[in-house]
Each structure stands twice: as C-alpha cells, then as structure tokens.
Short mmCIF file of C-alpha atoms (C1' of nucleotides) in Angstrom, two decimals:
data_model
loop_
_atom_site.label_atom_id
_atom_site.label_comp_id
_atom_site.label_asym_id
_atom_site.label_seq_id
_atom_site.Cartn_x
_atom_site.Cartn_y
_atom_site.Cartn_z
CA MET A 1 -57.11 404.27 14.49
CA THR A 2 -56.33 407.53 12.78
CA ILE A 3 -55.35 408.14 9.29
CA LYS A 4 -51.42 408.94 8.71
CA LYS A 5 -50.69 411.95 6.81
CA HIS A 6 -48.03 411.34 3.63
CA TYR A 7 -45.63 413.86 2.90
CA GLN A 8 -43.92 413.78 -0.44
CA THR A 9 -40.48 414.23 -0.16
CA LYS A 10 -37.52 414.71 -2.72
CA GLN A 11 -36.12 411.14 -1.57
CA GLN A 12 -39.17 409.60 -2.20
CA LEU A 13 -39.52 410.89 -5.57
CA ALA A 14 -35.92 409.92 -6.07
CA ILE A 15 -36.27 406.66 -4.93
CA GLU A 16 -39.16 405.83 -6.60
CA GLU A 17 -38.22 407.37 -10.01
CA TYR A 18 -35.18 405.45 -9.75
CA ILE A 19 -37.05 402.07 -9.09
CA CYS A 20 -39.33 403.05 -12.16
CA SER A 21 -36.31 402.80 -14.28
CA THR A 22 -35.22 399.42 -13.02
CA THR A 23 -36.53 396.52 -15.22
CA ASP A 24 -35.22 393.80 -13.12
CA HIS A 25 -35.38 393.58 -9.10
CA PHE A 26 -33.32 395.40 -6.72
CA THR A 27 -32.17 395.20 -3.15
CA VAL A 28 -31.95 398.14 -0.58
CA ALA A 29 -28.20 397.71 -1.03
CA ASP A 30 -28.58 398.47 -4.86
CA VAL A 31 -30.61 401.77 -4.28
CA CYS A 32 -28.08 403.03 -1.67
CA SER A 33 -25.05 402.32 -3.62
CA HIS A 34 -26.97 403.97 -6.86
CA PHE A 35 -27.47 407.11 -5.03
CA ARG A 36 -24.33 407.24 -3.19
CA ALA A 37 -22.79 406.78 -6.59
CA GLU A 38 -24.71 410.14 -7.67
CA GLY A 39 -23.11 411.97 -4.83
CA LYS A 40 -26.37 411.91 -2.90
CA PRO A 41 -26.11 408.76 -0.43
CA LEU A 42 -29.40 408.04 1.23
CA GLY A 43 -29.52 406.44 4.71
CA ALA A 44 -30.85 402.70 4.37
CA ALA A 45 -33.20 403.05 6.95
CA THR A 46 -34.86 405.77 4.81
CA VAL A 47 -34.78 403.06 1.70
CA TYR A 48 -36.70 400.53 3.69
CA ARG A 49 -39.03 403.02 5.28
CA ALA A 50 -39.79 404.47 1.67
CA LEU A 51 -40.07 400.80 0.28
CA GLU A 52 -42.61 399.74 3.00
CA ARG A 53 -44.74 402.51 2.01
CA LEU A 54 -44.70 401.57 -1.74
CA ILE A 55 -45.29 398.23 -0.89
CA GLU A 56 -48.32 398.97 1.38
CA GLU A 57 -49.53 401.30 -1.96
CA GLY A 58 -49.18 398.14 -3.99
CA LYS A 59 -46.38 399.76 -6.39
CA VAL A 60 -43.56 397.34 -5.13
CA LYS A 61 -43.54 393.54 -4.29
CA LYS A 62 -40.93 391.94 -2.10
CA TYR A 63 -39.24 388.59 -2.36
CA ILE A 64 -37.75 386.05 -0.48
CA ILE A 65 -34.74 384.66 -2.39
CA ASP A 66 -33.14 383.15 0.41
CA GLU A 67 -33.17 383.91 4.03
CA GLN A 68 -29.86 385.24 4.84
CA SER A 69 -29.46 387.36 1.81
CA ALA A 70 -30.63 390.75 1.18
CA ALA A 71 -34.54 390.88 0.16
CA CYS A 72 -35.33 391.51 -3.41
CA PHE A 73 -37.82 394.27 -4.20
CA GLU A 74 -39.45 395.03 -7.64
CA TYR A 75 -41.12 397.84 -8.87
CA ILE A 76 -45.10 397.06 -10.43
CA ASN A 77 -45.60 399.42 -13.20
CA PRO A 78 -49.45 400.59 -12.76
CA GLU A 79 -50.18 400.26 -16.52
CA SER A 80 -48.67 396.74 -16.97
CA SER A 81 -51.24 393.72 -16.44
CA CYS A 82 -50.06 394.29 -12.72
CA ALA A 83 -52.59 396.73 -11.76
CA GLU A 84 -55.40 394.10 -12.49
CA PRO A 85 -56.57 392.46 -9.44
CA ARG A 86 -56.32 389.06 -10.80
CA CYS A 87 -52.60 389.24 -11.53
CA TYR A 88 -50.35 386.56 -9.51
CA HIS A 89 -46.81 386.36 -9.38
CA LEU A 90 -44.61 383.18 -9.97
CA LYS A 91 -41.03 383.21 -9.65
CA CYS A 92 -38.36 381.00 -11.33
CA ARG A 93 -35.65 379.58 -8.85
CA GLU A 94 -33.85 379.16 -11.75
CA CYS A 95 -33.33 381.99 -13.72
CA GLY A 96 -34.70 384.57 -11.22
CA ARG A 97 -37.41 385.63 -13.67
CA LEU A 98 -41.03 387.12 -12.23
CA VAL A 99 -43.75 385.49 -14.49
CA HIS A 100 -47.29 387.31 -14.39
CA LEU A 101 -50.42 384.64 -14.61
CA ASN A 102 -53.67 385.73 -14.88
CA CYS A 103 -55.95 382.65 -13.77
CA GLY A 104 -59.46 382.05 -12.58
CA ASP A 105 -58.65 379.12 -11.07
CA ILE A 106 -56.26 380.51 -8.17
CA GLU A 107 -59.33 382.77 -7.31
CA ALA A 108 -61.51 379.90 -7.18
CA LEU A 109 -58.69 378.44 -4.74
CA VAL A 110 -58.33 381.45 -2.68
CA SER A 111 -62.21 381.28 -2.31
CA HIS A 112 -62.12 377.53 -1.40
CA ILE A 113 -59.55 377.81 1.54
CA HIS A 114 -61.24 380.92 2.64
CA LYS A 115 -64.89 379.23 2.87
CA ARG A 116 -63.52 375.80 3.63
CA HIS A 117 -60.26 376.24 5.77
CA GLY A 118 -60.92 379.85 7.26
CA PHE A 119 -57.77 381.30 5.87
CA LEU A 120 -58.07 384.40 3.75
CA ILE A 121 -55.05 384.40 1.58
CA ASP A 122 -53.67 387.63 0.34
CA MET A 123 -52.50 387.09 -2.92
CA ASN A 124 -50.51 390.62 -3.69
CA ARG A 125 -48.16 389.16 -0.84
CA THR A 126 -47.85 385.71 -1.85
CA VAL A 127 -45.74 384.65 -4.71
CA PHE A 128 -45.26 381.06 -5.95
CA TYR A 129 -41.86 379.84 -6.54
CA GLY A 130 -41.05 377.08 -8.90
CA ILE A 131 -39.62 376.48 -12.15
CA CYS A 132 -40.45 378.13 -15.41
CA ASP A 133 -40.83 376.55 -18.68
CA THR A 134 -37.97 377.84 -20.38
CA CYS A 135 -35.85 376.66 -17.61
CA SER A 136 -37.46 373.40 -17.14
CA GLU A 137 -36.56 372.71 -20.95
CA GLU A 138 -33.28 373.50 -20.35
CA ARG A 139 -32.60 370.80 -17.65
CA PHE A 140 -34.18 368.25 -19.84
CA LYS A 141 -31.87 369.10 -22.39
CA SER A 142 -28.66 368.83 -20.51
CA MET B 1 -13.14 365.25 -2.30
CA THR B 2 -12.58 362.78 0.76
CA ILE B 3 -15.73 361.49 2.37
CA LYS B 4 -16.45 362.62 5.92
CA LYS B 5 -16.85 360.18 8.94
CA HIS B 6 -20.19 360.80 10.69
CA TYR B 7 -19.86 360.44 14.30
CA GLN B 8 -23.11 359.53 16.38
CA THR B 9 -22.90 361.66 19.81
CA LYS B 10 -25.33 362.50 22.81
CA GLN B 11 -26.43 365.87 21.33
CA GLN B 12 -27.46 364.37 17.54
CA LEU B 13 -29.62 361.56 19.24
CA ALA B 14 -31.22 363.97 21.54
CA ILE B 15 -32.08 366.59 19.04
CA GLU B 16 -33.57 363.81 16.75
CA GLU B 17 -35.60 362.57 19.35
CA TYR B 18 -36.95 365.95 20.19
CA ILE B 19 -37.63 366.78 16.76
CA CYS B 20 -39.61 363.63 16.24
CA SER B 21 -41.79 364.31 18.79
CA THR B 22 -43.02 367.46 17.67
CA THR B 23 -45.78 367.72 15.31
CA ASP B 24 -45.68 370.97 14.27
CA HIS B 25 -42.66 373.05 12.84
CA PHE B 26 -39.90 374.37 14.60
CA THR B 27 -36.99 376.72 15.06
CA VAL B 28 -33.33 376.52 16.15
CA ALA B 29 -34.58 378.88 19.12
CA ASP B 30 -37.39 376.25 19.87
CA VAL B 31 -34.76 373.39 20.12
CA CYS B 32 -32.48 375.39 22.31
CA SER B 33 -34.95 376.50 24.93
CA HIS B 34 -36.68 372.85 25.04
CA PHE B 35 -32.93 371.55 26.23
CA ARG B 36 -32.40 374.27 27.92
CA ALA B 37 -35.42 373.92 30.31
CA GLU B 38 -34.24 370.29 30.60
CA GLY B 39 -30.98 371.60 32.21
CA LYS B 40 -29.03 370.48 29.15
CA PRO B 41 -28.42 373.35 27.19
CA LEU B 42 -27.07 372.94 23.49
CA GLY B 43 -24.87 375.65 21.45
CA ALA B 44 -27.03 377.22 18.86
CA ALA B 45 -24.22 376.57 16.49
CA THR B 46 -24.45 372.83 17.62
CA VAL B 47 -28.06 372.87 16.51
CA TYR B 48 -27.77 374.11 13.16
CA ARG B 49 -24.91 372.32 12.38
CA ALA B 50 -26.97 368.82 13.14
CA LEU B 51 -30.16 370.23 11.16
CA GLU B 52 -27.80 370.92 8.46
CA ARG B 53 -27.00 367.34 8.36
CA LEU B 54 -30.39 365.87 8.46
CA ILE B 55 -31.69 368.54 6.02
CA GLU B 56 -28.85 366.55 3.88
CA GLU B 57 -30.25 362.80 5.04
CA GLY B 58 -33.61 363.92 3.90
CA LYS B 59 -34.96 363.81 7.66
CA VAL B 60 -35.49 367.68 8.00
CA LYS B 61 -37.34 370.02 5.78
CA LYS B 62 -36.36 373.95 5.71
CA TYR B 63 -38.91 376.53 5.15
CA ILE B 64 -38.17 380.32 4.39
CA ILE B 65 -41.38 381.98 5.95
CA ASP B 66 -39.87 385.54 5.74
CA GLU B 67 -36.56 386.71 5.87
CA GLN B 68 -35.97 388.39 9.14
CA SER B 69 -37.47 385.83 11.60
CA ALA B 70 -35.76 382.62 12.07
CA ALA B 71 -36.20 379.61 9.68
CA CYS B 72 -38.73 377.29 10.38
CA PHE B 73 -37.48 373.61 9.96
CA GLU B 74 -39.79 370.47 10.25
CA TYR B 75 -39.20 366.60 10.95
CA ILE B 76 -39.83 364.64 8.11
CA ASN B 77 -41.30 361.46 9.23
CA PRO B 78 -40.80 358.86 6.51
CA GLU B 79 -43.90 357.11 7.52
CA SER B 80 -46.19 360.29 8.00
CA SER B 81 -48.17 362.30 5.53
CA CYS B 82 -45.54 364.95 5.17
CA ALA B 83 -43.39 362.62 2.97
CA GLU B 84 -46.40 363.28 0.58
CA PRO B 85 -46.27 366.53 -1.09
CA ARG B 86 -49.48 367.45 0.10
CA CYS B 87 -48.33 369.64 3.10
CA TYR B 88 -48.98 373.16 2.26
CA HIS B 89 -48.19 376.35 4.42
CA LEU B 90 -50.36 379.60 5.37
CA LYS B 91 -48.69 382.35 7.04
CA CYS B 92 -50.61 384.84 9.10
CA ARG B 93 -49.61 388.42 8.37
CA GLU B 94 -51.44 389.09 11.59
CA CYS B 95 -50.37 387.04 14.40
CA GLY B 96 -47.54 385.43 12.91
CA ARG B 97 -48.83 381.82 12.86
CA LEU B 98 -47.81 379.22 10.38
CA VAL B 99 -50.52 376.90 9.58
CA HIS B 100 -50.27 373.36 7.75
CA LEU B 101 -53.22 372.81 5.16
CA ASN B 102 -53.81 369.71 3.54
CA CYS B 103 -55.75 370.34 0.57
CA GLY B 104 -56.24 368.42 -2.48
CA ASP B 105 -57.28 371.88 -4.61
CA ILE B 106 -54.13 373.13 -4.18
CA GLU B 107 -52.16 369.86 -6.04
CA ALA B 108 -55.07 370.32 -8.38
CA LEU B 109 -54.08 373.85 -9.12
CA VAL B 110 -50.36 373.23 -9.19
CA SER B 111 -51.19 370.39 -11.78
CA HIS B 112 -53.48 373.20 -13.94
CA ILE B 113 -50.63 375.87 -13.62
CA HIS B 114 -48.42 372.95 -14.97
CA LYS B 115 -50.10 371.56 -17.75
CA ARG B 116 -51.86 375.16 -18.93
CA HIS B 117 -49.27 377.81 -18.21
CA GLY B 118 -46.10 375.82 -18.03
CA PHE B 119 -44.91 376.65 -14.97
CA LEU B 120 -44.18 374.04 -12.13
CA ILE B 121 -44.32 375.44 -8.81
CA ASP B 122 -42.84 373.93 -5.56
CA MET B 123 -44.93 374.07 -2.91
CA ASN B 124 -42.13 373.34 -0.43
CA ARG B 125 -40.81 376.90 -1.28
CA THR B 126 -44.08 378.35 -1.62
CA VAL B 127 -45.73 379.83 1.47
CA PHE B 128 -49.63 381.63 1.23
CA TYR B 129 -49.64 384.97 3.01
CA GLY B 130 -52.87 385.87 4.46
CA ILE B 131 -55.25 386.64 7.71
CA CYS B 132 -55.84 383.38 9.77
CA ASP B 133 -59.36 382.89 11.14
CA THR B 134 -58.98 383.80 14.49
CA CYS B 135 -57.20 387.06 13.64
CA SER B 136 -60.24 387.96 10.86
CA GLU B 137 -62.81 387.30 14.01
CA GLU B 138 -60.34 389.60 15.99
CA ARG B 139 -60.90 392.30 13.37
CA PHE B 140 -64.64 392.19 13.14
CA LYS B 141 -64.92 392.43 16.80
CA SER B 142 -63.15 395.69 17.30
"C1'" DT C 1 -4.78 357.75 18.72
"C1'" DT C 2 -7.13 360.36 14.92
"C1'" DG C 3 -10.31 363.56 13.62
"C1'" DC C 4 -14.98 364.92 13.89
"C1'" DG C 5 -18.43 367.42 17.49
"C1'" DT C 6 -19.03 370.68 20.86
"C1'" DG C 7 -19.45 375.26 22.80
"C1'" DC C 8 -18.56 379.25 23.54
"C1'" DA C 9 -17.71 384.17 21.75
"C1'" DA C 10 -17.34 387.08 17.97
"C1'" DA C 11 -17.99 388.05 13.37
"C1'" DG C 12 -20.91 388.72 9.51
"C1'" DG C 13 -25.12 390.45 7.38
"C1'" DT C 14 -29.64 392.67 6.99
"C1'" DT C 15 -33.42 395.26 9.09
"C1'" DT C 16 -35.43 397.80 12.77
"C1'" DT C 17 -35.26 401.43 16.11
"C1'" DG C 18 -34.40 405.65 18.76
"C1'" DC C 19 -33.92 410.35 18.35
"C1'" DA C 20 -32.47 414.84 16.91
"C1'" DT C 21 -32.73 417.62 13.40
"C1'" DG C 22 -34.85 418.95 8.89
"C1'" DG C 23 -38.67 419.76 5.71
"C1'" DC C 24 -43.16 419.59 3.54
"C1'" DA C 25 -47.92 421.46 3.65
"C1'" DT D 1 -46.65 425.89 12.84
"C1'" DG D 2 -47.51 420.78 13.20
"C1'" DC D 3 -46.39 416.82 12.33
"C1'" DC D 4 -44.04 413.50 9.15
"C1'" DA D 5 -39.35 412.38 7.20
"C1'" DT D 6 -34.66 411.87 7.34
"C1'" DG D 7 -30.07 410.47 9.03
"C1'" DC D 8 -27.17 408.53 11.94
"C1'" DA D 9 -25.76 405.42 15.22
"C1'" DA D 10 -27.05 401.81 18.01
"C1'" DA D 11 -29.24 398.07 18.64
"C1'" DA D 12 -31.78 393.57 17.73
"C1'" DC D 13 -32.02 389.50 15.01
"C1'" DC D 14 -30.88 385.31 12.87
"C1'" DT D 15 -26.72 382.47 11.48
"C1'" DT D 16 -22.03 381.50 10.39
"C1'" DT D 17 -17.32 380.88 11.79
"C1'" DG D 18 -12.77 380.29 14.74
"C1'" DC D 19 -10.82 378.01 17.99
"C1'" DA D 20 -9.73 375.26 22.07
"C1'" DC D 21 -11.51 371.44 24.14
"C1'" DG D 22 -14.09 367.12 24.23
"C1'" DC D 23 -15.34 362.76 23.03
"C1'" DA D 24 -16.62 358.90 19.41
"C1'" DA D 25 -14.39 355.04 16.76
#
DNA sequence: TTGCGTGCAAAGGTTTTGCATGGCA
DNA sequence: TGCCATGCAAAACCTTTGCACGCAA
C-alpha cells in the first residue's frame, strides 16, 4: 500500500472555510447551493470527495439521521474539546443537538468489548443517538 | 380519519413466516431473493409494505446501519431475548458484517450516562462502528 | 361487491464511478 | 512533468409511488 499525495486546491480550501463558518450541521446539498449562490458552483462529487478526506483527517463527522434523506456532516473544531481523544458524541433525536461527552466509562466499555467480545469499537465513528436532558424535560412538561 | 381494514393475504403470511425463521437480521433484498429462489417471487414494494405494517404492529424493528446500504430489519419474537432491550449492534467497517451483542456492561453505561450526564441513549438507534475480530486478525497477517 | 393488496415499472432521491480535462507541486 | 483533483454525466442503489389487476371478506 502506497501513501497517496495530497494536493491542496482552491475548492478544498473553500469547502473547509465554508464549513468552518457553520455552527450547525450541513448536508452536501447545502454546500453545493452555497457555492452556486456565490456564482462559483461545485460538483457534488467534489464535495463528497472533499468531505470524505476531511472525515479521514478527523475534521468532519458524518451523521446518519435517517436513511432516505441526505447525510449530515459537521465540522469538528480542532481547538474544541473534540480534538481530545476522549470526546464522544451524543446526538439528540428530538432537537438535533450534538452533545459532547468526556467520560472514562466509555473507554472502559470499549476496552471490555475488545477483550471479551473481540470487537474493536472506533469511537470516532460512533455516535450515540437518544434524547438530551433538555428535551426529556420538555416531554414531561407537556 | 377512518380505520383501515386489514386483509390477510398469502404473501403477508409467507413473509411473516419466513422472517420468524430468521435468527438474524435481514434486508428487503434477502426476503425477495428467498422467495425468488423458491420459485415464488415477491415484488419489493410488497415486502416494504408488509414490513411497514409489521413495524407498526411491533413485530419487526428497523435499523439504520448506514445510509447508503439497505435498511436492516429484525423480527422481534415476543418470547425471545430480543424483546428485551439487551440486543446491541456492532458494525464492522471492514467487512460490513453486523454483529449482535448481548452485554450487561452496555446497559450499565447507558444507565450511567443517563444518571450522571442527563442523556438517555436509545440503543435501538445506536450502532457501534469498528473492526470485528476476524478482520483484525486478517490485518495482522498481511 | 367493495376496497385493500399485489406486481410491475417508473420516479424519486442520494451517493458513487468513469473519464477527459485542469491544476498543484 | 507526474499525478491528483475536478466536473460532468451516467450509473448504481434503495425506496416510494401510480396504476391496473387480483383477491380477501
């Protein structure tokens, strides 16, 4: 296996700059329409390929919200707590909020499952789905 | 809103009988090819519609494994362990295999995160991504 | 007889791939 | 100059929908 060279292109920089400016999650269609509106259209394939690379670099995460709508992506700020290896992600199904969690118990579980069940979980690719505290309080009120 | 009548057809009975016999998860394509092999082909639309109904009835669960492969379904035997909430899913990024895991430690973690971090994880929607034992052995060999 | 279910094909949407061209190093 | 990235279109894929026909009740 050979190491692939990585060229830095205008499109890639533009994409990264744009997604850095987003505070929320975005889809490939969002990125495309943003650049189309600026008169500098980008092919969807280019966006998919750029995001794929950013995912490998750990700068972007991909979320499956539901299987027949477009995938959601999110920029991971390298200076935020997410740059730490002990940062796990919880996604609220209700409000869509992404919660960061730093919890040693998760590491313990990953270790346990590796030793006892032979499966090595990659927490950078895994997202817990559920309901956040705010939304569960909302539910009780109504 | 009117209540819809529910006709019991041969196809629906056949589908339910087949998926009862599965111990694992299955896709719509699996169901179709099973009946095609038996010389009694079923339209995919029929299978989707039948499963949709079974989901409403609580007999089947649908898992989103990843957004561009087919959805996974699973029969919920009312008497089996899967009726319990202790059935978790691990997806191998290498071979794509979906592994079932029954591990009390996961429940403990879910409980811990709920109590200490206020987030209620829904394990029916959460899939752990990683590398399975078979694939990690393959890696060391090469 | 009523009206739901089926089956086929077509449409819908997202994502991937092929290939010629353009651009980075 | 070598090779990767881009862009366009086509393909691949899963899933839904429309419509005529069949079949359960």
